[in-house]
Coordinates of C-alpha atoms (C1' of nucleotides) in Angstrom, one line a residue:
Chain A
X247 CA 101.9 57.7 116.5
X248 CA 100.7 58.6 120.3
X249 CA 97.4 60.8 121.0
X250 CA 99.8 62.6 123.4
X251 CA 102.4 63.6 120.6
X252 CA 99.7 64.6 118.0
X253 CA 98.6 67.2 120.5
X254 CA 102.2 68.5 121.5
X255 CA 102.7 68.3 117.1
X256 CA 99.4 70.5 117.0
X257 CA 100.2 72.6 120.1
X258 CA 103.8 73.3 118.6
X259 CA 101.9 74.3 115.3
X260 CA 99.7 77.0 116.7
X261 CA 102.0 78.8 118.3
X262 CA 104.0 78.9 115.6
X263 CA 101.8 80.4 113.4
X264 CA 100.8 83.1 116.4
X265 CA 104.7 84.2 116.7
X266 CA 105.4 83.8 112.9
X267 CA 102.4 85.9 112.1
X268 CA 102.9 88.9 114.6
X269 CA 107.0 88.9 114.6
X270 CA 107.8 87.1 111.3
X271 CA 109.7 83.7 110.9
X272 CA 113.0 85.0 110.8
X273 CA 112.0 87.2 113.9
X274 CA 110.9 83.8 115.9
X275 CA 113.0 82.1 117.7
X276 CA 112.4 78.0 118.7
X277 CA 112.6 79.3 121.8
X278 CA 109.9 81.4 122.4
X279 CA 107.5 78.6 120.0
X280 CA 108.7 76.4 122.8
X281 CA 107.5 78.8 126.1
X282 CA 104.4 79.5 124.3
X283 CA 103.5 76.0 123.3
X284 CA 104.8 75.0 127.0
X285 CA 106.4 72.2 125.2
X286 CA 110.4 71.2 125.6
X287 CA 112.5 72.9 123.1
X288 CA 113.7 69.8 120.9
X289 CA 110.5 68.7 120.3
X290 CA 110.2 70.8 117.8
X291 CA 113.2 69.4 115.9
X292 CA 112.0 66.3 116.8
X293 CA 108.3 66.5 115.4
X294 CA 109.1 69.0 112.9
X295 CA 112.7 68.6 111.9
X296 CA 113.7 71.7 113.1
X297 CA 112.8 75.4 112.7
X298 CA 113.0 75.3 108.5
X299 CA 110.6 71.7 108.2
X300 CA 108.0 73.6 110.5
X301 CA 107.8 76.2 108.2
X302 CA 107.5 74.0 105.2
X303 CA 104.9 72.2 106.9
X304 CA 102.8 75.4 107.8
X305 CA 103.0 76.7 104.5
X306 CA 102.4 73.4 102.7
X307 CA 99.8 72.7 104.2
X308 CA 98.0 75.7 103.5
X309 CA 98.1 76.1 100.0
X310 CA 97.0 72.2 100.2
X311 CA 93.7 73.2 101.7
X312 CA 93.3 76.7 99.5
X313 CA 94.2 75.0 96.2
X314 CA 91.9 71.9 97.1
X315 CA 89.1 74.2 97.8
X316 CA 89.5 75.9 94.3
X317 CA 89.7 72.7 92.7
X318 CA 86.7 71.6 94.2
X319 CA 84.8 74.4 93.0
X320 CA 85.8 74.3 89.7
X321 CA 85.2 71.3 88.8
X322 CA 81.8 70.5 90.5
X323 CA 80.2 74.1 90.7
X324 CA 76.6 73.4 89.1
X325 CA 76.0 77.0 88.7
X326 CA 74.3 78.2 85.6
X327 CA 76.6 81.4 85.0
X328 CA 80.5 81.7 85.8
X329 CA 79.5 84.6 88.1
X330 CA 77.9 82.4 90.1
X331 CA 80.7 79.9 90.1
X332 CA 82.9 82.8 91.2
X333 CA 80.8 84.0 93.9
X334 CA 80.8 80.3 94.8
X335 CA 84.6 80.7 94.8
X336 CA 84.9 83.6 96.8
X337 CA 82.9 82.5 99.3
X338 CA 85.1 79.2 100.0
X339 CA 87.9 81.2 100.0
X340 CA 87.1 84.3 101.9
X341 CA 86.1 81.4 104.4
X342 CA 88.8 79.1 104.5
X343 CA 91.6 82.4 105.2
X344 CA 89.2 83.5 107.8
X345 CA 89.2 80.3 109.7
X346 CA 93.2 80.4 109.2
X347 CA 93.5 84.1 109.2
X348 CA 96.8 84.7 111.0
X349 CA 98.2 81.1 108.8
X350 CA 97.1 83.2 105.8
X351 CA 98.5 86.5 106.7
X352 CA 102.2 84.9 107.6
X353 CA 102.3 82.7 104.1
X354 CA 101.2 85.7 102.0
X355 CA 104.1 87.4 104.1
X356 CA 106.6 84.9 103.5
X357 CA 105.7 84.7 99.7
X358 CA 106.7 88.2 99.1
X359 CA 110.4 87.1 100.0
X360 CA 112.7 85.6 97.2
X361 CA 113.9 82.4 98.3
X362 CA 114.0 78.8 96.3
X363 CA 111.2 78.0 98.5
X364 CA 109.0 80.7 97.8
X365 CA 110.2 79.9 94.0
X366 CA 109.0 76.5 94.6
X367 CA 105.7 77.0 95.9
X368 CA 104.9 79.3 93.3
X369 CA 105.6 77.3 90.4
X370 CA 103.4 74.5 92.2
X371 CA 100.5 75.9 93.9
X372 CA 100.0 79.8 92.8
X373 CA 100.9 78.6 88.8
X374 CA 97.9 76.3 89.3
X375 CA 95.6 78.5 90.8
X376 CA 96.2 81.3 88.1
X377 CA 95.3 78.8 85.5
X378 CA 91.7 77.9 87.6
X379 CA 90.7 81.7 87.7
X380 CA 91.6 82.9 84.4
X381 CA 90.4 80.0 82.5
X382 CA 87.2 80.5 84.4
X383 CA 87.3 84.3 83.4
X384 CA 88.4 83.6 79.7
X385 CA 85.1 80.8 79.4
X386 CA 82.9 83.9 81.0
X387 CA 84.3 86.1 77.9
X388 CA 83.6 83.5 75.6
X389 CA 79.8 83.4 76.8
X390 CA 79.9 86.6 76.4
X391 CA 79.0 86.7 80.4
X392 CA 81.8 88.7 81.2
X393 CA 83.6 92.2 79.3
X394 CA 86.5 91.6 76.8
X395 CA 89.2 92.5 78.9
X396 CA 92.9 92.2 79.9
X397 CA 92.6 88.8 81.6
X398 CA 95.8 89.1 83.1
X399 CA 95.1 92.1 85.0
X400 CA 91.8 90.6 85.9
X401 CA 93.0 87.7 87.4
X402 CA 95.7 89.3 89.2
X403 CA 93.3 92.1 90.8
X404 CA 90.7 89.3 91.5
X405 CA 93.6 87.2 93.5
X406 CA 95.0 90.4 95.4
X407 CA 91.2 91.2 96.4
X408 CA 91.0 88.3 97.8
X409 CA 94.2 88.4 99.5
X410 CA 93.5 92.1 100.7
X411 CA 91.6 91.9 104.0
X412 CA 94.2 88.8 105.4
X413 CA 97.6 90.4 104.5
X414 CA 96.6 93.6 106.1
X415 CA 94.5 92.7 108.9
X416 CA 96.9 95.1 111.4
X417 CA 96.2 98.0 108.9
X418 CA 92.8 97.4 108.6
X419 CA 92.2 97.5 112.6
X420 CA 94.4 100.3 112.9
X421 CA 93.1 102.9 110.4
X422 CA 90.1 101.6 109.6
X423 CA 88.7 100.1 113.1
X424 CA 87.6 96.8 110.4
X425 CA 88.1 93.2 111.7
X426 CA 88.8 90.5 109.1
X427 CA 88.1 87.7 112.0
X428 CA 84.5 88.3 112.7
X429 CA 81.7 87.1 111.0
X430 CA 80.1 90.7 110.3
X431 CA 83.1 91.0 107.6
X432 CA 82.6 88.3 105.3
X433 CA 79.5 89.2 104.3
X434 CA 80.3 93.0 103.5
X435 CA 83.0 92.1 101.9
X436 CA 81.5 89.7 99.7
X437 CA 79.3 91.8 98.7
X438 CA 81.6 94.3 97.8
X439 CA 83.2 92.0 95.6
X440 CA 80.1 90.9 93.8
X441 CA 79.6 94.7 92.7
X442 CA 82.6 94.6 91.5
X443 CA 82.0 91.8 89.6
X444 CA 78.9 93.5 88.4
X445 CA 80.5 96.6 87.1
X446 CA 84.2 95.5 86.4
X447 CA 83.5 92.2 84.7
X448 CA 80.6 91.5 83.5
X449 CA 79.3 92.8 80.4
X450 CA 78.2 96.3 80.8
X451 CA 74.5 97.2 79.5
X452 CA 74.0 99.4 76.8
X453 CA 75.1 103.1 76.9
X454 CA 72.8 105.7 77.4
X455 CA 74.2 108.2 74.4
X456 CA 72.7 111.4 76.2
X457 CA 74.6 110.7 79.7
X458 CA 77.8 109.8 77.6
X459 CA 77.6 112.6 75.3
X460 CA 77.7 114.8 78.1
X461 CA 80.7 113.3 80.3
X462 CA 83.4 112.4 77.0
X463 CA 84.4 115.9 76.9
X464 CA 85.9 115.8 80.6
X465 CA 87.6 112.7 80.4
X466 CA 87.9 112.1 77.0
X467 CA 91.6 112.6 77.2
X468 CA 92.2 109.9 79.5
X469 CA 89.9 107.3 79.0
X470 CA 90.7 105.6 76.1
X471 CA 89.5 102.3 74.5
X472 CA 91.0 99.2 75.7
X473 CA 93.3 97.5 73.3
X474 CA 94.8 100.0 71.6
Chain B
X100 CA 129.4 116.3 107.0
X101 CA 131.7 115.1 104.2
X102 CA 131.3 113.8 100.8
X103 CA 133.1 110.7 101.1
X104 CA 130.9 110.0 104.3
X105 CA 128.0 110.4 102.8
X106 CA 129.2 108.6 99.9
X107 CA 129.3 105.4 101.9
X108 CA 126.2 106.5 103.8
X109 CA 124.5 105.9 100.8
X110 CA 126.4 103.1 99.6
X111 CA 125.0 101.5 103.0
X112 CA 121.6 102.6 102.2
X113 CA 121.4 101.0 98.4
X114 CA 123.1 97.7 100.2
X115 CA 120.8 97.2 102.7
X116 CA 117.7 98.3 100.5
X117 CA 118.6 95.1 98.1
X118 CA 119.4 92.9 100.5
X119 CA 116.0 93.7 102.8
X120 CA 114.0 93.7 99.8
X121 CA 115.2 90.0 99.1
X122 CA 116.0 88.4 102.3
X123 CA 113.6 91.0 104.8
X124 CA 114.6 92.7 107.6
X125 CA 115.3 90.0 110.0
X126 CA 116.8 87.5 107.2
X127 CA 119.4 90.4 106.6
X128 CA 123.0 90.3 109.0
X129 CA 124.7 93.6 109.1
X130 CA 128.2 91.9 107.8
X131 CA 125.8 91.0 104.3
X132 CA 125.3 94.6 104.0
X133 CA 129.1 95.8 104.8
X134 CA 130.0 93.5 102.2
X135 CA 127.8 94.1 99.3
X136 CA 128.7 97.7 100.1
X137 CA 132.1 97.2 100.2
X138 CA 132.4 99.1 103.3
X139 CA 133.4 98.4 107.2
X140 CA 130.7 96.5 109.5
X141 CA 131.3 99.3 112.1
X142 CA 130.1 101.6 110.0
X143 CA 126.6 100.8 109.8
X144 CA 126.3 101.5 113.5
X145 CA 128.2 104.7 113.0
X146 CA 125.9 106.3 110.7
X147 CA 123.0 104.7 111.7
X148 CA 123.2 104.3 115.4
X149 CA 122.6 100.3 114.3
X150 CA 120.7 97.9 112.0
X151 CA 117.6 99.1 113.9
X152 CA 118.7 102.7 112.8
X153 CA 119.2 102.3 109.5
X154 CA 115.5 100.3 109.0
X155 CA 114.0 103.0 110.5
X156 CA 115.5 105.4 108.3
X157 CA 114.6 103.7 105.2
X158 CA 111.4 103.4 106.3
X159 CA 110.5 106.9 107.4
X160 CA 112.5 108.5 104.3
X161 CA 110.0 106.4 102.0
X162 CA 107.0 107.7 103.9
X163 CA 108.3 110.9 104.1
X164 CA 108.5 111.2 99.9
X165 CA 105.2 109.4 99.4
X166 CA 103.4 111.0 101.4
X167 CA 104.3 114.5 100.5
X168 CA 103.4 113.4 96.4
X169 CA 100.0 112.9 98.3
X170 CA 99.9 116.4 99.9
X171 CA 101.0 118.2 96.5
X172 CA 98.2 116.9 94.5
X173 CA 95.9 117.3 96.7
X174 CA 96.3 121.3 97.8
X175 CA 97.6 121.9 94.1
X176 CA 95.6 119.7 91.7
X177 CA 93.6 122.3 89.0
X178 CA 91.8 119.3 87.6
X179 CA 88.2 120.0 86.7
X180 CA 87.2 116.8 88.3
X181 CA 87.8 114.8 91.2
X182 CA 88.6 111.9 88.8
X183 CA 90.9 113.9 87.4
X184 CA 92.7 114.7 90.7
X185 CA 92.7 110.9 90.9
X186 CA 94.6 110.3 87.9
X187 CA 97.3 112.8 88.8
X188 CA 97.8 111.1 92.2
X189 CA 97.9 107.4 90.6
X190 CA 100.4 108.9 88.1
X191 CA 102.7 110.1 90.8
X192 CA 102.6 107.3 93.2
X193 CA 103.1 105.3 90.6
X194 CA 105.7 106.8 89.5
X195 CA 107.3 107.5 92.6
X196 CA 106.9 103.4 93.9
X197 CA 109.0 102.4 90.6
X198 CA 111.4 104.6 91.4
X199 CA 112.1 103.4 94.7
X200 CA 110.5 99.5 93.9
X201 CA 112.5 97.1 96.2
X202 CA 112.8 100.1 98.9
X203 CA 108.3 99.9 98.4
X204 CA 108.5 96.6 98.2
X205 CA 110.4 95.9 102.1
X206 CA 108.8 98.5 103.2
X207 CA 104.9 97.1 102.9
X208 CA 106.1 93.4 103.9
X209 CA 107.5 95.3 107.0
X210 CA 104.1 97.1 107.6
X211 CA 102.3 93.7 107.9
X212 CA 104.1 92.7 110.8
X213 CA 103.0 93.2 114.2
X214 CA 105.6 96.0 116.3
X215 CA 105.5 99.4 118.0
X216 CA 107.3 100.7 115.5
X217 CA 104.3 99.8 112.5
X218 CA 101.9 100.9 114.6
X219 CA 103.8 104.5 115.0
X220 CA 104.0 104.5 111.5
X221 CA 100.5 103.6 111.0
X222 CA 99.1 106.5 112.7
X223 CA 101.4 109.0 111.4
X224 CA 101.7 108.2 107.9
X225 CA 98.8 106.1 106.8
X226 CA 96.0 107.5 108.5
X227 CA 97.0 110.7 106.9
X228 CA 97.2 108.9 104.0
X229 CA 93.7 107.6 104.4
X230 CA 92.4 110.7 105.4
X231 CA 93.5 112.4 101.6
X232 CA 92.2 109.4 99.5
X233 CA 88.9 109.2 101.5
X234 CA 88.5 112.9 101.1
X235 CA 88.8 113.2 98.3
X236 CA 86.6 110.2 97.6
X237 CA 83.6 111.9 99.7
X238 CA 84.2 114.9 97.5
X239 CA 83.4 113.2 94.6
X240 CA 80.4 111.7 95.7
X241 CA 79.1 115.0 97.2
X242 CA 79.9 116.8 93.3
X243 CA 77.5 113.3 92.3
X244 CA 81.1 112.8 90.2
X245 CA 80.8 109.2 92.1
X246 CA 78.5 106.8 92.7
X247 CA 77.5 106.5 96.6
X248 CA 78.9 103.6 98.3
X249 CA 80.7 102.9 101.3
X250 CA 83.8 104.7 101.0
X251 CA 85.9 102.4 103.7
X252 CA 86.6 99.6 101.3
X253 CA 86.7 102.1 98.3
X254 CA 89.5 104.0 100.2
X255 CA 91.1 100.4 101.1
X256 CA 91.0 99.1 97.6
X257 CA 92.3 101.9 95.6
X258 CA 95.1 101.9 98.2
X259 CA 95.6 98.0 97.9
X260 CA 95.3 98.4 93.9
X261 CA 98.3 101.1 94.1
X262 CA 100.5 98.6 96.1
X263 CA 100.1 95.7 94.6
X264 CA 102.7 95.6 91.9
X265 CA 105.1 96.6 94.0
X266 CA 104.7 94.0 97.2
X267 CA 104.0 91.2 95.0
X268 CA 107.0 91.9 91.9
X269 CA 108.4 88.3 92.2
X270 CA 104.9 87.1 92.0
X271 CA 104.0 89.2 88.6
X272 CA 107.3 88.2 87.0
X273 CA 107.0 84.4 88.2
X274 CA 103.6 83.5 87.5
X275 CA 102.5 86.0 85.1
X276 CA 105.9 87.1 83.2
X277 CA 105.3 90.9 83.9
X278 CA 107.6 92.9 85.3
X279 CA 106.8 96.0 87.2
X280 CA 110.0 97.7 86.8
X281 CA 109.7 98.8 83.1
X282 CA 108.2 101.7 81.5
X283 CA 105.8 99.5 79.8
X284 CA 104.0 98.7 82.9
X285 CA 102.8 101.9 84.0
X286 CA 101.1 103.2 81.0
X287 CA 98.8 99.8 81.2
X288 CA 98.8 99.4 84.8
X289 CA 97.3 103.4 84.8
X290 CA 94.8 102.4 82.1
X291 CA 93.4 99.2 84.2
X292 CA 93.1 101.9 87.3
X293 CA 91.3 104.3 85.4
X294 CA 88.8 102.0 83.7
X295 CA 88.0 100.6 87.6
X296 CA 87.5 104.5 87.8
X297 CA 85.0 104.6 85.2
X298 CA 82.9 101.2 86.1
X299 CA 83.3 101.1 90.0
X300 CA 83.8 104.8 91.1
X301 CA 82.2 106.8 89.2
X302 CA 78.7 107.7 88.3
X303 CA 77.0 104.6 86.3
X304 CA 75.0 105.6 83.1
X305 CA 71.3 105.0 83.5
X306 CA 70.9 101.6 83.1
X307 CA 68.4 99.7 80.1
X308 CA 65.6 98.6 81.4
X309 CA 65.3 95.8 78.9
X310 CA 68.9 94.3 79.8
X311 CA 68.3 94.4 83.4
X312 CA 65.2 92.6 83.9
X313 CA 66.7 90.1 81.6
X314 CA 69.6 89.8 83.8
X315 CA 68.1 90.3 87.4
X316 CA 66.5 87.1 87.9
X317 CA 69.8 84.7 87.5
X318 CA 71.8 86.8 90.2
X319 CA 69.2 88.3 91.9
X320 CA 69.7 86.2 95.3
X321 CA 72.9 87.7 95.5
X322 CA 72.8 91.3 93.9
X323 CA 71.6 93.4 96.3
X324 CA 71.4 97.0 96.4
X325 CA 73.6 98.6 98.9
X326 CA 73.5 99.8 102.0
X327 CA 70.8 97.1 103.1
Chain C
dT68 C1' 111.2 41.7 128.8
dA69 C1' 113.0 44.2 124.4
dT70 C1' 111.7 47.9 121.7
dT71 C1' 110.1 52.0 120.1
dT72 C1' 108.5 56.2 121.0
dG73 C1' 108.1 60.4 123.1
dT74 C1' 109.8 64.1 126.2
dC75 C1' 113.3 66.6 129.3
dG76 C1' 117.8 69.1 130.7
dA77 C1' 122.3 70.8 129.7
dG78 C1' 125.2 72.4 126.5
dC79 C1' 127.7 73.0 122.0
dG80 C1' 129.0 75.7 117.9
dA81 C1' 127.9 79.2 115.4
dT82 C1' 126.4 83.4 114.6
dT83 C1' 124.2 87.8 115.6
dC84 C1' 124.8 93.0 116.8
dT85 C1' 127.1 96.1 119.2
dT86 C1' 131.3 98.7 121.1
dA87 C1' 136.0 100.8 122.7
dA88 C1' 139.9 101.9 121.7
dA89 C1' 143.2 103.4 118.8
dG90 C1' 144.7 105.0 113.9
dG91 C1' 143.8 107.7 109.6
dT92 C1' 142.1 111.9 107.4
dT93 C1' 140.1 116.3 106.4
dT94 C1' 139.1 120.7 107.6
dC95 C1' 139.7 124.8 110.4
dT96 C1' 142.5 128.2 112.5
dG97 C1' 145.9 131.2 114.1
Chain D
dC161 C1' 152.5 126.4 107.2
dA162 C1' 151.5 124.2 112.1
dG163 C1' 148.6 122.4 114.8
dA164 C1' 143.9 121.3 116.9
dA165 C1' 139.6 120.1 116.4
dA166 C1' 136.8 117.4 114.3
dC167 C1' 135.2 113.6 111.1
dC168 C1' 135.6 109.2 109.6
dT169 C1' 137.4 104.6 109.3
dT170 C1' 139.3 100.1 110.9
dT171 C1' 140.5 96.3 114.4
dA172 C1' 139.2 94.0 117.9
dA173 C1' 136.7 91.9 121.0
dG174 C1' 132.4 91.7 123.9
dA175 C1' 128.1 89.4 125.4
dA176 C1' 124.4 87.0 123.7
dT177 C1' 121.5 84.9 121.2
dC178 C1' 120.8 81.7 117.6
dG179 C1' 119.2 76.5 116.1
dC180 C1' 120.0 72.4 117.2
dT181 C1' 121.9 67.5 119.2
dC182 C1' 123.0 64.5 122.5
dG183 C1' 122.0 60.9 126.4
dA184 C1' 118.9 60.2 129.9
dC185 C1' 114.9 58.8 131.3
dA186 C1' 109.5 57.3 131.4
dA187 C1' 106.1 55.1 129.2
dA188 C1' 103.3 52.9 125.8
dT189 C1' 103.7 48.8 122.9
dA190 C1' 104.9 44.2 121.0

DNA sequence: TATTTGTCGAGCGATTCTTAAAGGTTTCTG
DNA sequence: CAGAAACCTTTAAGAATCGCTCGACAAATA
């Protein structure tokens, strides 16, 4: 393959990502892509085997990189604590998603649809992702580092928190004037997640009996124990 | 308006919601809608002023009901604590979204796009939503009921947790075999959110100095104080 | 030189949403 | 009850756009 050809293929991919992100896959035409990429219409079919092929190649490449980063940390993390591994994971995934922000956004949106492609992607990539994260949580619980609690919800919430800023960047910027694209976002958000780990995941410190005695009557009707 | 007409309008709306939810707005044709609704093609344009009008009417009606429920609780909650008001809110919104699950799912997905419609909806409904929730959090902090922390992230995470099960029901069912449609989901998920409030939002109990002395060295490099 | 590879313009066939015109039905009014 | 009016539905066709392919041409390769 010529270098020129590789370049046009990249130009097509970039234009497609930008358009898919803001307009959705179905809302984007191949003509728009070819125009934005400054490339002939027929080249999209030539390089990607059509619009659908372009979509699949983009999504697959995103998930490949995503899963690879999880696997690497899962197998080679040398943190003393499980929480340490998680923090490595958080950092790696935040950076990866930020670097591929528009791609991530449109992939996540597409995954809320109901197609055979989506089901396939879920059973290959997301089931794998679930396995790694859930196993990490269970490891932390066995080591008494994490508090015992429903591991399903925990995994889901973790994944969701990792996804949030990249699925809703327009919401963040329009309503909160927060932009997920800059470096100034990653740091505080990572901090936020670490705080969440300390408060919600890790083993809580022994309670002060006086304080809890004061608070209990107020919330008693709702604040029940887990696992009932 | 005749009863017959109202009925066809409803049939169109229901069919549209189902199809939009699984295929997306752009991925659905008016023919599919008319066929599924058992209604003539042109009636969609007649009743809703076209496919786009149908979309806007569905989304608007969803947000109207959504905001109304927030406002009611905001203005009439008689809970002794702010946390109590929040729990009322959680319950009301979970039920509302569950009752309109397919509609909610497709509305949330559509809101991740980048159109003038989405921007308008954000500036009318989501800004309002942010105001109510954020004010509640600040109220809780002033009363020293909630711990002081960045209120932006808190509001966002709250909203996100409220949205999660309804934006990703396919993910939940495919990967976790959890279905957000049944009553058996609402209760544990509500419990989960209450637990999150206790751990992450409410004022934490005084720490046991011995335990924190043991743990600090391990996480010290990352676990910094807020507001730095 | 022969062959593969990349690019281009033109256009095909299918499908999109919408609308115009007309037919049918119900409701209101005298 | 008759007839006008408003409302609902259908048929049919409109105009635009969709993704994709074909054949020609240029350029690099062997």
